[in-house]
mmCIF file of C-alpha atoms in Angstrom:
data_model
loop_
_atom_site.group_PDB
_atom_site.id
_atom_site.type_symbol
_atom_site.label_atom_id
_atom_site.label_comp_id
_atom_site.label_asym_id
_atom_site.label_seq_id
_atom_site.Cartn_x
_atom_site.Cartn_y
_atom_site.Cartn_z
ATOM 1 C CA MET G 72 47.879 -24.001 36.586
ATOM 2 C CA ALA G 73 46.859 -20.966 38.630
ATOM 3 C CA ALA G 74 47.393 -17.350 37.684
ATOM 4 C CA GLN G 75 46.368 -15.009 40.511
ATOM 5 C CA GLY G 76 43.406 -17.240 41.262
ATOM 6 C CA ILE G 77 42.807 -18.136 37.610
ATOM 7 C CA THR G 78 43.165 -21.762 36.569
ATOM 8 C CA ILE G 79 44.139 -22.380 32.960
ATOM 9 C CA HIS G 80 42.326 -25.441 31.630
ATOM 10 C CA GLY G 81 42.947 -27.544 28.554
ATOM 11 C CA THR G 82 45.902 -28.730 26.524
ATOM 12 C CA CYS G 83 48.818 -27.092 24.744
ATOM 13 C CA ALA G 84 51.591 -28.716 22.699
ATOM 14 C CA PRO G 85 55.102 -27.766 23.893
ATOM 15 C CA GLN G 86 55.771 -25.987 20.581
ATOM 16 C CA PHE G 87 53.071 -23.461 21.506
ATOM 17 C CA ALA G 88 54.034 -22.900 25.147
ATOM 18 C CA GLU G 89 54.401 -19.168 24.479
ATOM 19 C CA VAL G 90 50.750 -19.016 23.404
ATOM 20 C CA ARG G 91 49.747 -20.497 26.744
ATOM 21 C CA ALA G 92 51.978 -18.016 28.551
ATOM 22 C CA GLU G 93 50.346 -15.098 26.736
ATOM 23 C CA PHE G 94 46.887 -16.528 27.443
ATOM 24 C CA GLU G 95 47.790 -16.561 31.139
ATOM 25 C CA ARG G 96 49.135 -13.001 30.922
ATOM 26 C CA ASN G 97 45.804 -11.909 29.477
ATOM 27 C CA PHE G 98 44.284 -12.701 32.868
ATOM 28 C CA THR G 99 47.123 -11.485 35.081
ATOM 29 C CA ASP G 100 48.084 -8.334 33.176
ATOM 30 C CA ARG G 101 45.485 -7.446 30.545
ATOM 31 C CA GLY G 102 42.124 -7.643 32.286
ATOM 32 C CA GLU G 103 40.723 -10.801 30.715
ATOM 33 C CA LEU G 104 37.505 -12.064 32.333
ATOM 34 C CA GLY G 105 36.701 -15.294 30.501
ATOM 35 C CA ALA G 106 38.085 -16.650 27.252
ATOM 36 C CA SER G 107 39.128 -19.569 25.098
ATOM 37 C CA VAL G 108 41.893 -19.923 22.517
ATOM 38 C CA ALA G 109 42.509 -22.793 20.116
ATOM 39 C CA ILE G 110 44.928 -23.628 17.316
ATOM 40 C CA CYS G 111 45.010 -26.459 14.800
ATOM 41 C CA LEU G 112 48.211 -27.292 12.924
ATOM 42 C CA ASP G 113 47.683 -29.170 9.668
ATOM 43 C CA GLY G 114 44.159 -29.830 10.926
ATOM 44 C CA ALA G 115 45.171 -31.364 14.272
ATOM 45 C CA PRO G 116 44.426 -29.578 17.582
ATOM 46 C CA VAL G 117 47.616 -28.334 19.252
ATOM 47 C CA VAL G 118 46.162 -25.654 21.558
ATOM 48 C CA ASP G 119 42.794 -25.851 23.319
ATOM 49 C CA LEU G 120 42.674 -23.608 26.388
ATOM 50 C CA TRP G 121 39.956 -21.912 28.409
ATOM 51 C CA ALA G 122 39.823 -20.031 31.704
ATOM 52 C CA GLY G 123 38.068 -17.394 33.745
ATOM 53 C CA GLN G 124 34.452 -16.501 34.286
ATOM 54 C CA ALA G 125 31.414 -16.442 32.008
ATOM 55 C CA ASP G 126 30.057 -13.447 33.942
ATOM 56 C CA GLU G 127 31.333 -10.827 36.363
ATOM 57 C CA GLY G 128 29.447 -12.336 39.268
ATOM 58 C CA GLY G 129 32.052 -15.061 39.573
ATOM 59 C CA GLU G 130 29.490 -17.845 39.934
ATOM 60 C CA CYS G 131 29.625 -19.092 36.325
ATOM 61 C CA PRO G 132 33.062 -20.351 35.327
ATOM 62 C CA TRP G 133 34.090 -20.371 31.693
ATOM 63 C CA GLU G 134 33.766 -24.053 30.862
ATOM 64 C CA GLU G 135 35.163 -26.250 28.112
ATOM 65 C CA ASP G 136 31.968 -25.776 26.091
ATOM 66 C CA THR G 137 31.169 -22.120 26.925
ATOM 67 C CA LEU G 138 29.955 -20.087 23.948
ATOM 68 C CA ALA G 139 29.932 -16.360 23.200
ATOM 69 C CA VAL G 140 28.716 -13.928 20.574
ATOM 70 C CA VAL G 141 31.691 -13.110 18.330
ATOM 71 C CA PHE G 142 30.346 -10.087 16.404
ATOM 72 C CA SER G 143 32.200 -9.609 13.102
ATOM 73 C CA THR G 144 34.159 -12.815 13.478
ATOM 74 C CA SER G 145 30.794 -14.065 12.221
ATOM 75 C CA LYS G 146 31.533 -12.617 8.781
ATOM 76 C CA GLY G 147 34.089 -15.279 7.953
ATOM 77 C CA LEU G 148 31.631 -18.029 8.834
ATOM 78 C CA ALA G 149 28.976 -16.422 6.662
ATOM 79 C CA ALA G 150 31.480 -16.113 3.811
ATOM 80 C CA MET G 151 32.217 -19.831 4.034
ATOM 81 C CA CYS G 152 28.617 -20.469 2.979
ATOM 82 C CA LEU G 153 29.014 -18.478 -0.233
ATOM 83 C CA HIS G 154 32.343 -20.121 -1.016
ATOM 84 C CA VAL G 155 30.769 -23.554 -0.582
ATOM 85 C CA LEU G 156 28.004 -22.549 -2.992
ATOM 86 C CA ALA G 157 30.460 -21.074 -5.497
ATOM 87 C CA ASP G 158 32.597 -24.204 -5.324
ATOM 88 C CA ARG G 159 29.498 -26.225 -6.214
ATOM 89 C CA GLY G 160 28.714 -23.939 -9.142
ATOM 90 C CA ALA G 161 25.591 -22.455 -7.552
ATOM 91 C CA VAL G 162 26.986 -18.910 -7.168
ATOM 92 C CA ASP G 163 29.226 -16.876 -9.478
ATOM 93 C CA PHE G 164 31.248 -14.181 -7.716
ATOM 94 C CA ASP G 165 31.376 -12.114 -10.918
ATOM 95 C CA ALA G 166 27.622 -12.291 -11.532
ATOM 96 C CA PRO G 167 25.322 -9.425 -10.570
ATOM 97 C CA VAL G 168 23.577 -9.888 -7.250
ATOM 98 C CA ALA G 169 20.356 -9.218 -9.176
ATOM 99 C CA LYS G 170 20.813 -12.539 -11.001
ATOM 100 C CA TYR G 171 19.837 -14.224 -7.738
ATOM 101 C CA TRP G 172 17.872 -11.383 -6.122
ATOM 102 C CA PRO G 173 16.107 -9.385 -8.869
ATOM 103 C CA GLN G 174 14.757 -6.670 -6.554
ATOM 104 C CA PHE G 175 18.320 -5.703 -5.660
ATOM 105 C CA ALA G 176 18.839 -4.080 -9.082
ATOM 106 C CA ALA G 177 16.826 -0.998 -8.034
ATOM 107 C CA ASN G 178 18.399 2.456 -7.742
ATOM 108 C CA GLY G 179 21.659 1.937 -9.566
ATOM 109 C CA LYS G 180 22.622 -1.517 -8.275
ATOM 110 C CA ALA G 181 22.070 -3.631 -11.401
ATOM 111 C CA GLY G 182 25.822 -3.925 -11.921
ATOM 112 C CA VAL G 183 26.748 -4.727 -8.325
ATOM 113 C CA THR G 184 28.349 -8.166 -8.317
ATOM 114 C CA VAL G 185 28.466 -10.777 -5.594
ATOM 115 C CA GLY G 186 32.213 -10.155 -5.381
ATOM 116 C CA MET G 187 31.702 -6.431 -4.817
ATOM 117 C CA VAL G 188 29.376 -7.195 -1.936
ATOM 118 C CA MET G 189 31.774 -9.677 -0.356
ATOM 119 C CA SER G 190 34.756 -7.306 -0.625
ATOM 120 C CA HIS G 191 32.958 -4.300 0.888
ATOM 121 C CA GLN G 192 32.758 -2.408 -2.416
ATOM 122 C CA ALA G 193 28.966 -2.323 -2.895
ATOM 123 C CA GLY G 194 28.491 1.192 -1.493
ATOM 124 C CA LEU G 195 25.920 0.054 1.083
ATOM 125 C CA PRO G 196 27.929 0.157 4.332
ATOM 126 C CA PHE G 197 24.946 1.074 6.494
ATOM 127 C CA TRP G 198 21.220 1.639 6.443
ATOM 128 C CA MET G 199 20.625 5.231 5.370
ATOM 129 C CA GLU G 200 17.708 5.599 7.774
ATOM 130 C CA PRO G 201 17.693 4.596 11.453
ATOM 131 C CA LEU G 202 16.201 1.165 11.989
ATOM 132 C CA PRO G 203 13.603 0.681 14.737
ATOM 133 C CA ASP G 204 14.918 -0.877 17.925
ATOM 134 C CA GLY G 205 15.370 -4.596 17.454
ATOM 135 C CA ALA G 206 14.940 -4.393 13.674
ATOM 136 C CA LEU G 207 17.789 -6.804 12.968
ATOM 137 C CA LEU G 208 15.940 -9.547 14.822
ATOM 138 C CA ASP G 209 13.544 -9.687 11.859
ATOM 139 C CA TRP G 210 15.125 -10.662 8.554
ATOM 140 C CA GLU G 211 12.873 -9.189 5.888
ATOM 141 C CA PRO G 212 12.416 -5.448 6.680
ATOM 142 C CA PRO G 213 16.103 -4.448 6.866
ATOM 143 C CA THR G 214 16.953 -6.705 3.931
ATOM 144 C CA GLU G 215 14.197 -5.240 1.767
ATOM 145 C CA MET G 216 15.415 -1.762 2.718
ATOM 146 C CA LEU G 217 18.846 -2.624 1.307
ATOM 147 C CA ALA G 218 17.249 -3.767 -1.944
ATOM 148 C CA ARG G 219 15.653 -0.314 -2.270
ATOM 149 C CA SER G 220 18.779 1.612 -1.255
ATOM 150 C CA THR G 221 21.016 3.730 -3.459
ATOM 151 C CA PRO G 222 24.787 3.174 -3.086
ATOM 152 C CA ILE G 223 26.674 6.054 -1.465
ATOM 153 C CA TRP G 224 29.583 5.554 -3.878
ATOM 154 C CA GLU G 225 29.785 4.003 -7.318
ATOM 155 C CA PRO G 226 30.033 0.269 -6.617
ATOM 156 C CA GLY G 227 33.433 -1.164 -7.377
ATOM 157 C CA THR G 228 35.272 2.166 -7.190
ATOM 158 C CA ALA G 229 35.943 2.284 -3.435
ATOM 159 C CA HIS G 230 35.588 0.138 -0.365
ATOM 160 C CA GLY G 231 34.374 0.727 3.165
ATOM 161 C CA TYR G 232 33.592 -1.737 5.906
ATOM 162 C CA HIS G 233 29.992 -2.998 5.662
ATOM 163 C CA ALA G 234 29.762 -3.691 9.387
ATOM 164 C CA MET G 235 26.170 -4.940 9.591
ATOM 165 C CA THR G 236 24.710 -4.739 6.082
ATOM 166 C CA LEU G 237 27.141 -7.320 4.704
ATOM 167 C CA GLY G 238 25.379 -10.101 6.561
ATOM 168 C CA ASN G 239 21.944 -9.291 5.194
ATOM 169 C CA LEU G 240 23.328 -8.929 1.676
ATOM 170 C CA GLU G 241 25.192 -12.239 1.764
ATOM 171 C CA GLY G 242 22.434 -13.988 3.662
ATOM 172 C CA GLU G 243 19.783 -13.015 1.145
ATOM 173 C CA ILE G 244 21.910 -14.352 -1.712
ATOM 174 C CA VAL G 245 22.200 -17.669 0.145
ATOM 175 C CA ARG G 246 18.455 -17.715 0.783
ATOM 176 C CA ARG G 247 17.591 -16.963 -2.851
ATOM 177 C CA VAL G 248 19.954 -19.642 -4.158
ATOM 178 C CA THR G 249 19.215 -22.436 -1.681
ATOM 179 C CA GLY G 250 15.794 -21.679 -0.238
ATOM 180 C CA MET G 251 17.408 -21.895 3.209
ATOM 181 C CA SER G 252 18.368 -19.150 5.614
ATOM 182 C CA LEU G 253 22.099 -18.632 5.930
ATOM 183 C CA GLY G 254 21.944 -19.954 9.482
ATOM 184 C CA ARG G 255 20.320 -23.197 8.417
ATOM 185 C CA PHE G 256 22.692 -23.639 5.467
ATOM 186 C CA PHE G 257 25.692 -22.946 7.705
ATOM 187 C CA ARG G 258 24.666 -25.587 10.236
ATOM 188 C CA GLN G 259 23.770 -28.186 7.619
ATOM 189 C CA GLU G 260 26.638 -27.715 5.181
ATOM 190 C CA VAL G 261 29.492 -26.270 7.254
ATOM 191 C CA ALA G 262 29.299 -26.568 11.050
ATOM 192 C CA GLU G 263 27.665 -29.975 11.486
ATOM 193 C CA PRO G 264 29.890 -31.843 9.001
ATOM 194 C CA LEU G 265 32.929 -30.453 10.831
ATOM 195 C CA GLY G 266 31.469 -31.102 14.290
ATOM 196 C CA ALA G 267 31.770 -27.429 15.250
ATOM 197 C CA ASP G 268 29.751 -25.700 17.959
ATOM 198 C CA ALA G 269 28.719 -22.620 15.987
ATOM 199 C CA TRP G 270 25.321 -21.159 15.176
ATOM 200 C CA PHE G 271 23.572 -18.268 13.507
ATOM 201 C CA GLY G 272 20.329 -18.466 15.461
ATOM 202 C CA LEU G 273 21.039 -20.313 18.698
ATOM 203 C CA PRO G 274 18.686 -23.158 19.693
ATOM 204 C CA PRO G 275 17.089 -22.600 23.127
ATOM 205 C CA SER G 276 18.767 -25.769 24.393
ATOM 206 C CA GLU G 277 22.202 -24.140 24.003
ATOM 207 C CA GLU G 278 21.374 -20.812 25.686
ATOM 208 C CA PRO G 279 22.687 -21.809 29.168
ATOM 209 C CA ARG G 280 26.179 -22.160 27.682
ATOM 210 C CA VAL G 281 26.404 -18.521 26.504
ATOM 211 C CA ALA G 282 28.718 -16.138 28.363
ATOM 212 C CA THR G 283 27.628 -12.620 29.286
ATOM 213 C CA LEU G 284 29.350 -9.916 27.239
ATOM 214 C CA TYR G 285 30.721 -6.682 28.695
ATOM 215 C CA LEU G 286 31.168 -3.689 26.402
ATOM 216 C CA PRO G 287 34.356 -1.594 26.375
ATOM 217 C CA ASP G 288 34.528 2.088 27.095
ATOM 218 C CA ALA G 289 34.219 4.298 24.020
ATOM 219 C CA SER G 290 37.448 4.965 22.116
ATOM 220 C CA PRO G 291 37.346 8.651 21.092
ATOM 221 C CA ASN G 292 41.054 8.579 20.247
ATOM 222 C CA SER G 293 40.683 5.984 17.486
ATOM 223 C CA PRO G 294 40.868 7.263 13.886
ATOM 224 C CA MET G 295 37.164 6.629 13.417
ATOM 225 C CA GLY G 296 36.311 8.141 16.806
ATOM 226 C CA LYS G 297 38.245 11.309 15.993
ATOM 227 C CA LYS G 298 36.460 11.677 12.670
ATOM 228 C CA LEU G 299 33.080 11.192 14.343
ATOM 229 C CA GLU G 300 33.959 13.974 16.777
ATOM 230 C CA VAL G 301 35.300 16.554 14.323
ATOM 231 C CA GLU G 302 32.877 15.841 11.466
ATOM 232 C CA PRO G 303 29.381 15.541 12.956
ATOM 233 C CA ASP G 304 27.882 15.358 9.460
ATOM 234 C CA TRP G 305 30.164 12.519 8.306
ATOM 235 C CA VAL G 306 28.221 9.666 6.754
ATOM 236 C CA GLY G 307 29.952 7.232 9.123
ATOM 237 C CA HIS G 308 27.512 8.246 11.854
ATOM 238 C CA MET G 309 24.991 6.074 10.022
ATOM 239 C CA LEU G 310 26.910 3.024 11.220
ATOM 240 C CA TRP G 311 24.720 3.295 14.307
ATOM 241 C CA ASN G 312 21.512 3.005 12.246
ATOM 242 C CA ASN G 313 21.378 -0.576 13.488
ATOM 243 C CA GLY G 314 18.262 -0.701 15.620
ATOM 244 C CA GLY G 315 20.184 -0.537 18.888
ATOM 245 C CA ASP G 316 21.953 -3.797 18.080
ATOM 246 C CA THR G 317 25.034 -3.002 20.177
ATOM 247 C CA ALA G 318 23.177 -1.853 23.302
ATOM 248 C CA PRO G 319 24.178 -3.935 26.363
ATOM 249 C CA ALA G 320 20.651 -5.220 26.920
ATOM 250 C CA MET G 321 20.408 -6.271 23.285
ATOM 251 C CA ILE G 322 23.715 -8.096 22.882
ATOM 252 C CA ASN G 323 22.997 -10.327 25.878
ATOM 253 C CA SER G 324 19.343 -10.964 25.096
ATOM 254 C CA VAL G 325 17.916 -14.394 24.344
ATOM 255 C CA GLU G 326 16.084 -12.805 21.421
ATOM 256 C CA ARG G 327 19.312 -11.663 19.759
ATOM 257 C CA HIS G 328 20.984 -14.997 20.399
ATOM 258 C CA ALA G 329 18.088 -16.738 18.647
ATOM 259 C CA ALA G 330 18.089 -14.365 15.667
ATOM 260 C CA GLU G 331 20.099 -14.889 12.504
ATOM 261 C CA ILE G 332 22.442 -11.904 12.159
ATOM 262 C CA PRO G 333 25.139 -13.105 9.744
ATOM 263 C CA ALA G 334 27.371 -10.034 10.046
ATOM 264 C CA ALA G 335 27.654 -10.055 13.820
ATOM 265 C CA GLY G 336 25.528 -12.729 15.463
ATOM 266 C CA ALA G 337 27.417 -16.019 15.363
ATOM 267 C CA ILE G 338 27.685 -17.796 18.696
ATOM 268 C CA THR G 339 30.639 -20.119 19.066
ATOM 269 C CA ASN G 340 33.943 -20.702 20.876
ATOM 270 C CA ALA G 341 37.627 -20.824 20.009
ATOM 271 C CA ARG G 342 37.737 -24.584 19.484
ATOM 272 C CA ALA G 343 34.963 -24.372 16.914
ATOM 273 C CA LEU G 344 36.588 -21.439 15.102
ATOM 274 C CA ALA G 345 39.896 -23.282 14.795
ATOM 275 C CA ARG G 346 38.002 -26.349 13.557
ATOM 276 C CA LEU G 347 35.960 -24.377 11.000
ATOM 277 C CA TYR G 348 39.085 -22.769 9.566
ATOM 278 C CA ALA G 349 41.155 -25.987 9.679
ATOM 279 C CA PRO G 350 40.166 -27.224 6.185
ATOM 280 C CA LEU G 351 40.922 -23.773 4.795
ATOM 281 C CA SER G 352 44.473 -23.989 6.185
ATOM 282 C CA ARG G 353 45.013 -27.190 4.193
ATOM 283 C CA ASP G 354 43.457 -28.219 0.869
ATOM 284 C CA GLY G 355 39.820 -27.546 1.736
ATOM 285 C CA SER G 356 39.363 -30.796 3.659
ATOM 286 C CA VAL G 357 40.128 -32.111 7.129
ATOM 287 C CA ASP G 358 39.635 -35.556 8.680
ATOM 288 C CA GLY G 359 37.888 -36.770 5.553
ATOM 289 C CA VAL G 360 35.398 -33.883 5.523
ATOM 290 C CA LYS G 361 35.521 -31.766 2.370
ATOM 291 C CA LEU G 362 34.377 -28.187 2.851
ATOM 292 C CA VAL G 363 35.597 -26.856 -0.511
ATOM 293 C CA SER G 364 37.952 -27.954 -3.273
ATOM 294 C CA PRO G 365 41.556 -26.689 -3.396
ATOM 295 C CA GLN G 366 40.529 -24.459 -6.308
ATOM 296 C CA ALA G 367 38.299 -22.425 -3.981
ATOM 297 C CA LEU G 368 41.085 -21.349 -1.644
ATOM 298 C CA PRO G 369 42.707 -18.623 -3.791
ATOM 299 C CA TYR G 370 39.362 -16.774 -3.853
ATOM 300 C CA MET G 371 39.460 -16.646 -0.059
ATOM 301 C CA ARG G 372 43.112 -15.638 0.102
ATOM 302 C CA ARG G 373 43.592 -13.050 -2.659
ATOM 303 C CA VAL G 374 42.986 -9.378 -1.937
ATOM 304 C CA ARG G 375 40.046 -7.890 -3.824
ATOM 305 C CA SER G 376 39.942 -4.461 -2.192
ATOM 306 C CA ALA G 377 42.538 -2.493 -0.242
ATOM 307 C CA SER G 378 43.368 1.103 0.537
ATOM 308 C CA GLY G 379 45.318 3.253 2.927
ATOM 309 C CA CYS G 380 42.094 4.662 4.362
ATOM 310 C CA ASP G 381 38.936 2.582 4.544
ATOM 311 C CA THR G 382 35.949 4.825 3.768
ATOM 312 C CA VAL G 383 34.245 3.805 7.018
ATOM 313 C CA LEU G 384 36.930 2.655 9.466
ATOM 314 C CA ARG G 385 39.420 5.403 8.469
ATOM 315 C CA ILE G 386 42.435 3.087 8.706
ATOM 316 C CA PRO G 387 44.191 0.881 6.125
ATOM 317 C CA THR G 388 42.167 -2.266 5.390
ATOM 318 C CA ALA G 389 42.352 -5.146 2.914
ATOM 319 C CA PHE G 390 39.621 -7.646 2.053
ATOM 320 C CA THR G 391 39.320 -10.803 0.005
ATOM 321 C CA LEU G 392 35.980 -12.332 -0.954
ATOM 322 C CA GLY G 393 34.353 -12.296 2.466
ATOM 323 C CA PHE G 394 37.485 -12.302 4.607
ATOM 324 C CA SER G 395 40.001 -9.818 6.008
ATOM 325 C CA LYS G 396 43.742 -9.858 5.489
ATOM 326 C CA SER G 397 46.291 -8.187 7.748
ATOM 327 C CA TRP G 398 45.427 -4.532 8.026
ATOM 328 C CA GLY G 399 46.195 -1.430 9.990
ATOM 329 C CA ASP G 400 49.496 -0.611 11.597
ATOM 330 C CA ARG G 401 50.871 -1.460 15.044
ATOM 331 C CA ARG G 402 51.869 2.186 15.375
ATOM 332 C CA LEU G 403 48.165 3.097 15.540
ATOM 333 C CA GLY G 404 47.975 1.282 18.870
ATOM 334 C CA PRO G 405 45.871 -1.603 20.218
ATOM 335 C CA GLY G 406 42.478 -2.031 18.622
ATOM 336 C CA GLU G 407 43.442 -0.418 15.312
ATOM 337 C CA HIS G 408 45.155 -3.278 13.492
ATOM 338 C CA VAL G 409 44.954 -6.982 12.682
ATOM 339 C CA ILE G 410 48.407 -8.524 12.145
ATOM 340 C CA ILE G 411 48.315 -12.088 10.788
ATOM 341 C CA GLY G 412 50.380 -13.970 8.195
ATOM 342 C CA GLU G 413 50.935 -12.780 4.642
ATOM 343 C CA GLN G 414 48.914 -15.735 3.306
ATOM 344 C CA ALA G 415 46.332 -15.744 6.109
ATOM 345 C CA PHE G 416 42.683 -14.722 5.919
ATOM 346 C CA GLY G 417 39.855 -14.577 8.443
ATOM 347 C CA THR G 418 37.741 -12.033 10.260
ATOM 348 C CA PRO G 419 38.192 -10.183 13.556
ATOM 349 C CA GLY G 420 35.203 -9.217 15.658
ATOM 350 C CA PHE G 421 34.238 -6.199 17.742
ATOM 351 C CA GLY G 422 35.903 -6.567 21.111
ATOM 352 C CA GLY G 423 38.841 -8.641 19.886
ATOM 353 C CA SER G 424 37.674 -12.128 18.895
ATOM 354 C CA ILE G 425 39.079 -13.662 15.707
ATOM 355 C CA GLY G 426 39.136 -16.753 13.539
ATOM 356 C CA PHE G 427 41.544 -17.257 10.645
ATOM 357 C CA ALA G 428 43.386 -19.754 8.467
ATOM 358 C CA ASP G 429 46.941 -19.625 7.149
ATOM 359 C CA GLY G 430 47.694 -22.109 4.389
ATOM 360 C CA GLU G 431 51.414 -21.349 4.397
ATOM 361 C CA ALA G 432 51.710 -22.084 8.124
ATOM 362 C CA LYS G 433 49.054 -24.848 7.893
ATOM 363 C CA MET G 434 47.536 -23.166 10.954
ATOM 364 C CA SER G 435 44.002 -22.262 11.973
ATOM 365 C CA PHE G 436 43.323 -20.061 14.984
ATOM 366 C CA GLY G 437 40.348 -19.086 17.132
ATOM 367 C CA TYR G 438 39.966 -16.757 20.114
ATOM 368 C CA VAL G 439 36.753 -15.817 21.921
ATOM 369 C CA MET G 440 36.250 -13.728 25.071
ATOM 370 C CA ASN G 441 33.483 -11.922 26.947
ATOM 371 C CA ARG G 442 35.168 -8.707 28.140
ATOM 372 C CA LEU G 443 35.345 -6.717 24.938
ATOM 373 C CA GLY G 444 38.262 -4.465 24.081
ATOM 374 C CA GLY G 445 38.065 -1.122 22.317
ATOM 375 C CA GLY G 446 38.876 -0.165 18.757
ATOM 376 C CA VAL G 447 37.952 -1.749 15.440
ATOM 377 C CA GLY G 448 40.717 -4.351 15.267
ATOM 378 C CA LEU G 449 42.484 -6.628 17.732
ATOM 379 C CA ASN G 450 43.520 -5.651 21.234
ATOM 380 C CA ASP G 451 46.696 -6.836 22.952
ATOM 381 C CA ARG G 452 45.020 -9.973 24.275
ATOM 382 C CA ALA G 453 44.382 -11.507 20.857
ATOM 383 C CA GLN G 454 47.382 -10.031 19.079
ATOM 384 C CA SER G 455 49.870 -11.258 21.681
ATOM 385 C CA MET G 456 48.714 -14.862 21.223
ATOM 386 C CA ILE G 457 48.710 -14.585 17.429
ATOM 387 C CA ASP G 458 52.255 -13.220 17.549
ATOM 388 C CA ALA G 459 53.308 -16.111 19.794
ATOM 389 C CA ALA G 460 51.687 -18.640 17.463
ATOM 390 C CA TYR G 461 53.572 -17.301 14.446
ATOM 391 C CA ARG G 462 56.865 -17.327 16.313
ATOM 392 C CA ALA G 463 56.159 -20.947 17.254
ATOM 393 C CA CYS G 464 55.702 -21.730 13.554
ATOM 394 C CA GLY G 465 59.077 -20.228 12.660
ATOM 395 C CA TYR G 466 57.968 -16.825 11.429
ATOM 396 C CA ARG G 467 60.560 -14.138 11.966
ATOM 397 C CA ASP G 468 59.105 -10.706 11.390
ATOM 398 C CA SER G 469 55.881 -8.706 11.271
ATOM 399 C CA ALA G 470 57.431 -5.324 10.462
ATOM 400 C CA PRO G 471 55.678 -5.130 7.051
ATOM 401 C CA GLY G 472 52.322 -5.245 8.864
ATOM 402 C CA MET G 473 52.016 -9.005 8.490
ATOM 403 C CA TRP G 474 53.936 -12.043 9.668
ATOM 404 C CA VAL G 475 56.477 -13.392 7.143
ATOM 405 C CA ARG G 476 59.005 -16.204 7.223
#
């Protein structure tokens, strides 16, 4: 099926024809370059589409198995590791992080719990000093710096998006508990059992499959952008103390692809995201593979922190243990909201990628692209397909800021 020279590949159940139509419109009307979208319903694939180009040169088509960096969509995959461990009794969300990582207790953090970390309440949303270029490619120095850091608010009293630090905090807990890096644990205990193409730390053999990413223009009109402009001393400027991690040369480098960056470094595609979230849209299992028990799911679904103004992002946000809920407001415009189902949870990524599960709809969803959109939430490309998917599942309204039946 061609759309102004674009051929849409893959399969789509008739029930989700509107999703396919919106995917096509992304290329004809919304500037999509290359992308994939996938949906599972009650664990079974019902949408698996891909199209476009893996780079702007036009010589590398986006293939069935093309991969891309998904930035903060990674956070949900990292959180799955901690939920697997908690379900096995190896991690207690209400226990202090220092129980597993004694050095973390320094400078007022003895009472910081695993749950506070996972719900963005730990008061460590960024490194307080600029990291050297490429610092996040090396696990220990930035992680040890967090152990020495002092929270910028009293942990548990506020929340603000821990854009990059969350991954090092969660990853070090996994490492201390299991003796494995988060990337190794994720492959061994999550991705491989489910047959999902997803990695933290890409093997060299998979590098040829990775699409080139293209950054969006800056968004000075976003709530966070406006605050950065009018308050040059605002602590949010420290979000860029990330060792140049979002520089164009860095995000497309083989070195970054090979590094384990749990907050923003997963490399995957839409099919894998829908597969990884499929058990979480059911009872914790799919096709005979148990990821977690049914008792684990409420911890993923229930809100642990929410406010009308996230300390960092400056918009309404809501988080569970490691996942995002619907947040923001459509009236803020594209890139400043994430509108999913009332019972859904997942994580969006910089540029517009997303993976999520909805146990009420029995739906899991994944979207990955290489031309990044602006803002801190979803752009019209992702949101239009999510809206179509919910309409296909019989949902009637998203006026409350989330889809409801």
